[in-house]
mmCIF file with all atom_site columns, C-alpha atoms and ligand atoms in Angstrom:
data_model
loop_
_atom_site.group_PDB
_atom_site.id
_atom_site.type_symbol
_atom_site.label_atom_id
_atom_site.label_alt_id
_atom_site.label_comp_id
_atom_site.label_asym_id
_atom_site.label_entity_id
_atom_site.label_seq_id
_atom_site.pdbx_PDB_ins_code
_atom_site.Cartn_x
_atom_site.Cartn_y
_atom_site.Cartn_z
_atom_site.occupancy
_atom_site.B_iso_or_equiv
_atom_site.pdbx_formal_charge
_atom_site.auth_seq_id
_atom_site.auth_comp_id
_atom_site.auth_asym_id
_atom_site.auth_atom_id
_atom_site.pdbx_PDB_model_num
ATOM   1   C  CA  . UNK A 1 1   ? -12.533 -10.905 8.213  1.00 68.00 ? 1   UNK A CA  1
ATOM   2   C  CA  . UNK A 1 2   ? -12.145 -8.944  4.492  1.00 79.00 ? 2   UNK A CA  1
ATOM   3   C  CA  . UNK A 1 3   ? -13.697 -5.851  3.625  1.00 83.00 ? 3   UNK A CA  1
ATOM   4   C  CA  . UNK A 1 4   ? -14.387 -6.018  0.018  1.00 82.00 ? 4   UNK A CA  1
ATOM   5   C  CA  . UNK A 1 5   ? -14.451 -2.014  0.037  1.00 93.00 ? 5   UNK A CA  1
ATOM   6   C  CA  . UNK A 1 6   ? -11.115 -2.081  1.302  1.00 97.00 ? 6   UNK A CA  1
ATOM   7   C  CA  . UNK A 1 7   ? -8.032  -1.556  -1.129 1.00 98.00 ? 7   UNK A CA  1
ATOM   8   C  CA  . UNK A 1 8   ? -5.581  -3.624  1.204  1.00 98.00 ? 8   UNK A CA  1
ATOM   9   C  CA  . UNK A 1 9   ? -7.960  -6.307  1.621  1.00 97.00 ? 9   UNK A CA  1
ATOM   10  C  CA  . UNK A 1 10  ? -7.939  -6.467  -1.817 1.00 97.00 ? 10  UNK A CA  1
ATOM   11  C  CA  . UNK A 1 11  ? -4.330  -6.282  -2.149 1.00 98.00 ? 11  UNK A CA  1
ATOM   12  C  CA  . UNK A 1 12  ? -4.325  -9.457  0.409  1.00 97.00 ? 12  UNK A CA  1
ATOM   13  C  CA  . UNK A 1 13  ? -6.792  -11.425 -1.905 1.00 96.00 ? 13  UNK A CA  1
ATOM   14  C  CA  . UNK A 1 14  ? -4.766  -10.674 -5.117 1.00 96.00 ? 14  UNK A CA  1
ATOM   15  C  CA  . UNK A 1 15  ? -7.188  -8.829  -6.754 1.00 97.00 ? 15  UNK A CA  1
ATOM   16  C  CA  . UNK A 1 16  ? -5.331  -5.641  -7.217 1.00 97.00 ? 16  UNK A CA  1
ATOM   17  C  CA  . UNK A 1 17  ? -1.565  -6.415  -7.970 1.00 98.00 ? 17  UNK A CA  1
ATOM   18  C  CA  . UNK A 1 18  ? 1.437   -5.613  -6.004 1.00 98.00 ? 18  UNK A CA  1
ATOM   19  C  CA  . UNK A 1 19  ? 4.593   -6.095  -5.620 1.00 98.00 ? 19  UNK A CA  1
ATOM   20  C  CA  . UNK A 1 20  ? 4.925   -8.634  -2.785 1.00 98.00 ? 20  UNK A CA  1
ATOM   21  C  CA  . UNK A 1 21  ? 8.283   -8.840  -0.553 1.00 98.00 ? 21  UNK A CA  1
ATOM   22  C  CA  . UNK A 1 22  ? 6.923   -11.297 1.939  1.00 98.00 ? 22  UNK A CA  1
ATOM   23  C  CA  . UNK A 1 23  ? 4.050   -13.179 3.566  1.00 98.00 ? 23  UNK A CA  1
ATOM   24  C  CA  . UNK A 1 24  ? 3.136   -15.420 6.373  1.00 97.00 ? 24  UNK A CA  1
ATOM   25  C  CA  . UNK A 1 25  ? 0.185   -16.639 7.972  1.00 96.00 ? 25  UNK A CA  1
ATOM   26  C  CA  . UNK A 1 26  ? -0.585  -13.436 9.529  1.00 96.00 ? 26  UNK A CA  1
ATOM   27  C  CA  . UNK A 1 27  ? 0.665   -10.765 7.326  1.00 97.00 ? 27  UNK A CA  1
ATOM   28  C  CA  . UNK A 1 28  ? 1.702   -9.755  3.838  1.00 98.00 ? 28  UNK A CA  1
ATOM   29  C  CA  . UNK A 1 29  ? 4.191   -7.216  2.620  1.00 98.00 ? 29  UNK A CA  1
ATOM   30  C  CA  . UNK A 1 30  ? 4.577   -5.240  -0.425 1.00 98.00 ? 30  UNK A CA  1
ATOM   31  C  CA  . UNK A 1 31  ? 6.447   -2.252  -2.014 1.00 98.00 ? 31  UNK A CA  1
ATOM   32  C  CA  . UNK A 1 32  ? 4.454   1.346   -1.599 1.00 98.00 ? 32  UNK A CA  1
ATOM   33  C  CA  . UNK A 1 33  ? 2.681   2.799   -4.964 1.00 98.00 ? 33  UNK A CA  1
ATOM   34  C  CA  . UNK A 1 34  ? 4.323   6.340   -3.860 1.00 98.00 ? 34  UNK A CA  1
ATOM   35  C  CA  . UNK A 1 35  ? 7.991   5.050   -2.256 1.00 98.00 ? 35  UNK A CA  1
ATOM   36  C  CA  . UNK A 1 36  ? 9.269   7.810   0.350  1.00 98.00 ? 36  UNK A CA  1
ATOM   37  C  CA  . UNK A 1 37  ? 12.602  5.909   0.421  1.00 98.00 ? 37  UNK A CA  1
ATOM   38  C  CA  . UNK A 1 38  ? 14.730  3.542   -1.341 1.00 98.00 ? 38  UNK A CA  1
ATOM   39  C  CA  . UNK A 1 39  ? 13.141  0.711   0.260  1.00 98.00 ? 39  UNK A CA  1
ATOM   40  C  CA  . UNK A 1 40  ? 9.901   1.323   0.995  1.00 98.00 ? 40  UNK A CA  1
ATOM   41  C  CA  . UNK A 1 41  ? 7.553   -1.550  2.121  1.00 99.00 ? 41  UNK A CA  1
ATOM   42  C  CA  . UNK A 1 42  ? 3.995   -1.996  3.768  1.00 99.00 ? 42  UNK A CA  1
ATOM   43  C  CA  . UNK A 1 43  ? 3.427   -4.719  6.127  1.00 98.00 ? 43  UNK A CA  1
ATOM   44  C  CA  . UNK A 1 44  ? -0.357  -5.726  6.674  1.00 98.00 ? 44  UNK A CA  1
ATOM   45  C  CA  . UNK A 1 45  ? -1.990  -7.977  8.735  1.00 95.00 ? 45  UNK A CA  1
ATOM   46  C  CA  . UNK A 1 46  ? -4.381  -10.538 6.495  1.00 96.00 ? 46  UNK A CA  1
ATOM   47  C  CA  . UNK A 1 47  ? -7.101  -9.405  8.852  1.00 96.00 ? 47  UNK A CA  1
ATOM   48  C  CA  . UNK A 1 48  ? -8.890  -6.228  8.180  1.00 96.00 ? 48  UNK A CA  1
ATOM   49  C  CA  . UNK A 1 49  ? -8.962  -3.537  10.991 1.00 94.00 ? 49  UNK A CA  1
ATOM   50  C  CA  . UNK A 1 50  ? -8.897  0.010   10.339 1.00 96.00 ? 50  UNK A CA  1
ATOM   51  C  CA  . UNK A 1 51  ? -6.218  0.874   12.854 1.00 97.00 ? 51  UNK A CA  1
ATOM   52  C  CA  . UNK A 1 52  ? -4.231  1.149   15.922 1.00 97.00 ? 52  UNK A CA  1
ATOM   53  C  CA  . UNK A 1 53  ? -7.499  2.504   17.720 1.00 97.00 ? 53  UNK A CA  1
ATOM   54  C  CA  . UNK A 1 54  ? -9.798  -0.307  16.208 1.00 96.00 ? 54  UNK A CA  1
ATOM   55  C  CA  . UNK A 1 55  ? -7.542  -3.128  17.330 1.00 95.00 ? 55  UNK A CA  1
ATOM   56  C  CA  . UNK A 1 56  ? -8.571  -5.311  19.909 1.00 95.00 ? 56  UNK A CA  1
ATOM   57  C  CA  . UNK A 1 57  ? -6.494  -7.086  22.425 1.00 96.00 ? 57  UNK A CA  1
ATOM   58  C  CA  . UNK A 1 58  ? -6.653  -10.208 20.474 1.00 94.00 ? 58  UNK A CA  1
ATOM   59  C  CA  . UNK A 1 59  ? -5.302  -8.532  17.654 1.00 94.00 ? 59  UNK A CA  1
ATOM   60  C  CA  . UNK A 1 60  ? -2.123  -7.074  19.827 1.00 96.00 ? 60  UNK A CA  1
ATOM   61  C  CA  . UNK A 1 61  ? 0.059   -10.232 18.655 1.00 97.00 ? 61  UNK A CA  1
ATOM   62  C  CA  . UNK A 1 62  ? -0.606  -9.782  15.033 1.00 96.00 ? 62  UNK A CA  1
ATOM   63  C  CA  . UNK A 1 63  ? 0.591   -6.278  15.315 1.00 97.00 ? 63  UNK A CA  1
ATOM   64  C  CA  . UNK A 1 64  ? 3.659   -7.353  17.319 1.00 97.00 ? 64  UNK A CA  1
ATOM   65  C  CA  . UNK A 1 65  ? 4.232   -9.949  14.501 1.00 97.00 ? 65  UNK A CA  1
ATOM   66  C  CA  . UNK A 1 66  ? 3.975   -7.419  11.725 1.00 97.00 ? 66  UNK A CA  1
ATOM   67  C  CA  . UNK A 1 67  ? 6.110   -5.062  13.741 1.00 98.00 ? 67  UNK A CA  1
ATOM   68  C  CA  . UNK A 1 68  ? 8.627   -7.653  14.228 1.00 98.00 ? 68  UNK A CA  1
ATOM   69  C  CA  . UNK A 1 69  ? 8.185   -8.754  10.515 1.00 98.00 ? 69  UNK A CA  1
ATOM   70  C  CA  . UNK A 1 70  ? 9.884   -5.371  9.557  1.00 98.00 ? 70  UNK A CA  1
ATOM   71  C  CA  . UNK A 1 71  ? 13.169  -6.991  10.984 1.00 98.00 ? 71  UNK A CA  1
ATOM   72  C  CA  . UNK A 1 72  ? 13.302  -9.903  8.571  1.00 98.00 ? 72  UNK A CA  1
ATOM   73  C  CA  . UNK A 1 73  ? 12.274  -7.821  5.768  1.00 98.00 ? 73  UNK A CA  1
ATOM   74  C  CA  . UNK A 1 74  ? 14.733  -5.200  6.685  1.00 98.00 ? 74  UNK A CA  1
ATOM   75  C  CA  . UNK A 1 75  ? 17.530  -8.215  6.415  1.00 98.00 ? 75  UNK A CA  1
ATOM   76  C  CA  . UNK A 1 76  ? 16.366  -9.125  3.325  1.00 98.00 ? 76  UNK A CA  1
ATOM   77  C  CA  . UNK A 1 77  ? 16.397  -6.113  1.310  1.00 98.00 ? 77  UNK A CA  1
ATOM   78  C  CA  . UNK A 1 78  ? 19.929  -5.274  2.998  1.00 98.00 ? 78  UNK A CA  1
ATOM   79  C  CA  . UNK A 1 79  ? 19.273  -2.387  5.213  1.00 98.00 ? 79  UNK A CA  1
ATOM   80  C  CA  . UNK A 1 80  ? 22.294  -3.290  7.450  1.00 98.00 ? 80  UNK A CA  1
ATOM   81  C  CA  . UNK A 1 81  ? 22.706  1.023   8.111  1.00 98.00 ? 81  UNK A CA  1
ATOM   82  C  CA  . UNK A 1 82  ? 19.183  0.904   10.101 1.00 98.00 ? 82  UNK A CA  1
ATOM   83  C  CA  . UNK A 1 83  ? 15.420  1.413   9.172  1.00 98.00 ? 83  UNK A CA  1
ATOM   84  C  CA  . UNK A 1 84  ? 12.273  2.988   10.393 1.00 98.00 ? 84  UNK A CA  1
ATOM   85  C  CA  . UNK A 1 85  ? 8.951   1.448   11.174 1.00 98.00 ? 85  UNK A CA  1
ATOM   86  C  CA  . UNK A 1 86  ? 5.757   4.099   11.057 1.00 98.00 ? 86  UNK A CA  1
ATOM   87  C  CA  . UNK A 1 87  ? 2.161   3.199   12.130 1.00 98.00 ? 87  UNK A CA  1
ATOM   88  C  CA  . UNK A 1 88  ? 0.034   6.242   11.014 1.00 98.00 ? 88  UNK A CA  1
ATOM   89  C  CA  . UNK A 1 89  ? -2.762  6.417   12.893 1.00 98.00 ? 89  UNK A CA  1
ATOM   90  C  CA  . UNK A 1 90  ? -5.677  8.995   12.155 1.00 97.00 ? 90  UNK A CA  1
ATOM   91  C  CA  . UNK A 1 91  ? -6.062  12.456  10.428 1.00 95.00 ? 91  UNK A CA  1
ATOM   92  C  CA  . UNK A 1 92  ? -3.115  14.072  11.782 1.00 97.00 ? 92  UNK A CA  1
ATOM   93  C  CA  . UNK A 1 93  ? -0.795  11.524  11.325 1.00 97.00 ? 93  UNK A CA  1
ATOM   94  C  CA  . UNK A 1 94  ? -1.941  11.287  7.476  1.00 96.00 ? 94  UNK A CA  1
ATOM   95  C  CA  . UNK A 1 95  ? -3.401  7.894   7.386  1.00 98.00 ? 95  UNK A CA  1
ATOM   96  C  CA  . UNK A 1 96  ? -5.059  7.483   4.151  1.00 98.00 ? 96  UNK A CA  1
ATOM   97  C  CA  . UNK A 1 97  ? -6.072  3.499   3.891  1.00 98.00 ? 97  UNK A CA  1
ATOM   98  C  CA  . UNK A 1 98  ? -7.634  2.551   7.085  1.00 97.00 ? 98  UNK A CA  1
ATOM   99  C  CA  . UNK A 1 99  ? -6.572  -1.321  6.903  1.00 98.00 ? 99  UNK A CA  1
ATOM   100 C  CA  . UNK A 1 100 ? -3.825  -1.424  9.474  1.00 97.00 ? 100 UNK A CA  1
ATOM   101 C  CA  . UNK A 1 101 ? -0.317  -0.966  7.955  1.00 98.00 ? 101 UNK A CA  1
ATOM   102 C  CA  . UNK A 1 102 ? 3.349   -0.552  8.857  1.00 98.00 ? 102 UNK A CA  1
ATOM   103 C  CA  . UNK A 1 103 ? 5.614   1.342   7.209  1.00 98.00 ? 103 UNK A CA  1
ATOM   104 C  CA  . UNK A 1 104 ? 9.302   -0.084  6.458  1.00 98.00 ? 104 UNK A CA  1
ATOM   105 C  CA  . UNK A 1 105 ? 11.664  2.772   5.226  1.00 98.00 ? 105 UNK A CA  1
ATOM   106 C  CA  . UNK A 1 106 ? 15.206  2.665   4.712  1.00 98.00 ? 106 UNK A CA  1
ATOM   107 C  CA  . UNK A 1 107 ? 18.242  2.625   2.225  1.00 98.00 ? 107 UNK A CA  1
ATOM   108 C  CA  . UNK A 1 108 ? 18.955  6.320   3.167  1.00 98.00 ? 108 UNK A CA  1
ATOM   109 C  CA  . UNK A 1 109 ? 18.928  8.570   6.425  1.00 97.00 ? 109 UNK A CA  1
ATOM   110 C  CA  . UNK A 1 110 ? 15.941  9.522   7.896  1.00 97.00 ? 110 UNK A CA  1
ATOM   111 C  CA  . UNK A 1 111 ? 15.342  12.860  9.266  1.00 96.00 ? 111 UNK A CA  1
ATOM   112 C  CA  . UNK A 1 112 ? 13.798  13.443  12.991 1.00 97.00 ? 112 UNK A CA  1
ATOM   113 C  CA  . UNK A 1 113 ? 11.694  14.737  13.800 1.00 95.00 ? 113 UNK A CA  1
ATOM   114 C  CA  . UNK A 1 114 ? 9.458   13.545  10.576 1.00 93.00 ? 114 UNK A CA  1
ATOM   115 C  CA  . UNK A 1 115 ? 7.480   16.018  8.924  1.00 85.00 ? 115 UNK A CA  1
HETATM 116 P  P1  . LIG B 2 .   ? -0.800  5.603   4.993  1.00 52.16 ? 201 LIG B P1  1
HETATM 117 O  O1  . LIG B 2 .   ? -0.980  7.302   4.658  1.00 52.16 ? 201 LIG B O1  1
HETATM 118 O  O2  . LIG B 2 .   ? -2.210  5.356   5.143  1.00 52.16 ? 201 LIG B O2  1
HETATM 119 O  O3  . LIG B 2 .   ? 0.278   5.571   6.427  1.00 52.16 ? 201 LIG B O3  1
HETATM 120 O  O4  . LIG B 2 .   ? -0.160  4.789   3.919  1.00 52.16 ? 201 LIG B O4  1
HETATM 121 C  C1  . LIG B 2 .   ? -0.863  4.339   2.472  1.00 52.16 ? 201 LIG B C1  1
HETATM 122 C  C2  . LIG B 2 .   ? 0.044   4.055   1.965  1.00 52.16 ? 201 LIG B C2  1
HETATM 123 O  O5  . LIG B 2 .   ? -0.418  3.034   0.775  1.00 52.16 ? 201 LIG B O5  1
HETATM 124 C  C3  . LIG B 2 .   ? 0.585   5.199   1.368  1.00 52.16 ? 201 LIG B C3  1
HETATM 125 O  O6  . LIG B 2 .   ? 2.164   4.942   1.270  1.00 52.16 ? 201 LIG B O6  1
HETATM 126 C  C4  . LIG B 2 .   ? 0.266   4.889   -0.414 1.00 52.16 ? 201 LIG B C4  1
HETATM 127 O  O7  . LIG B 2 .   ? 1.599   5.074   -1.161 1.00 52.16 ? 201 LIG B O7  1
HETATM 128 C  C5  . LIG B 2 .   ? 0.128   3.528   -0.399 1.00 52.16 ? 201 LIG B C5  1
HETATM 129 N  N1  . LIG B 2 .   ? -0.780  3.049   -1.260 1.00 52.16 ? 201 LIG B N1  1
HETATM 130 C  C6  . LIG B 2 .   ? -2.025  3.460   -1.643 1.00 52.16 ? 201 LIG B C6  1
HETATM 131 N  N2  . LIG B 2 .   ? -2.635  2.915   -2.673 1.00 52.16 ? 201 LIG B N2  1
HETATM 132 C  C7  . LIG B 2 .   ? -1.714  1.799   -2.981 1.00 52.16 ? 201 LIG B C7  1
HETATM 133 C  C8  . LIG B 2 .   ? -1.802  0.710   -4.123 1.00 52.16 ? 201 LIG B C8  1
HETATM 134 O  O8  . LIG B 2 .   ? -2.601  0.375   -4.492 1.00 52.16 ? 201 LIG B O8  1
HETATM 135 N  N3  . LIG B 2 .   ? -0.824  -0.152  -3.946 1.00 52.16 ? 201 LIG B N3  1
HETATM 136 C  C9  . LIG B 2 .   ? 0.426   0.230   -3.017 1.00 52.16 ? 201 LIG B C9  1
HETATM 137 N  N4  . LIG B 2 .   ? 1.240   -0.954  -3.468 1.00 52.16 ? 201 LIG B N4  1
HETATM 138 N  N5  . LIG B 2 .   ? 0.546   0.909   -2.213 1.00 52.16 ? 201 LIG B N5  1
HETATM 139 C  C10 . LIG B 2 .   ? -0.560  1.893   -2.130 1.00 52.16 ? 201 LIG B C10 1
HETATM 140 ZN ZN1 . LIG B 2 .   ? -8.796  -4.058  5.029  1.00 52.16 ? 202 LIG B ZN1 1
#
């Protein structure tokens, strides 16, 4: 179910433009507006759910699909030296858009632990 008030639902529908790098029946991936690495892609479920905490057992396969899509996109982006996938959940993690998304970051060495 799409939510008209949700930024990422509006990106899925094409109402808000994005630089799309991948799509399939379950997810859409596009470049982050404020990239934190040379490659910074957001992979989102077409279906609206706010975060991991809102996901139902039926949505587990969609989350897995979105995470797995990161590997496909990383290969397309030439991230042969590695990449990171991140799902921010809630305030302490800095989640700012409440439509579940996977960050795919790569193209430079990524420090650990993250900030
Ligand atoms: P979060 O902080 O919720 O984990 O990640 C949200 C991400 O969405 C941020 O990295 C932010 O830069 C990105 N973002 C916010 N608004 C837009 C937008 O309108 N277009 C795109 N492409 N990215 C956005
Ligand atoms: Zn949404």
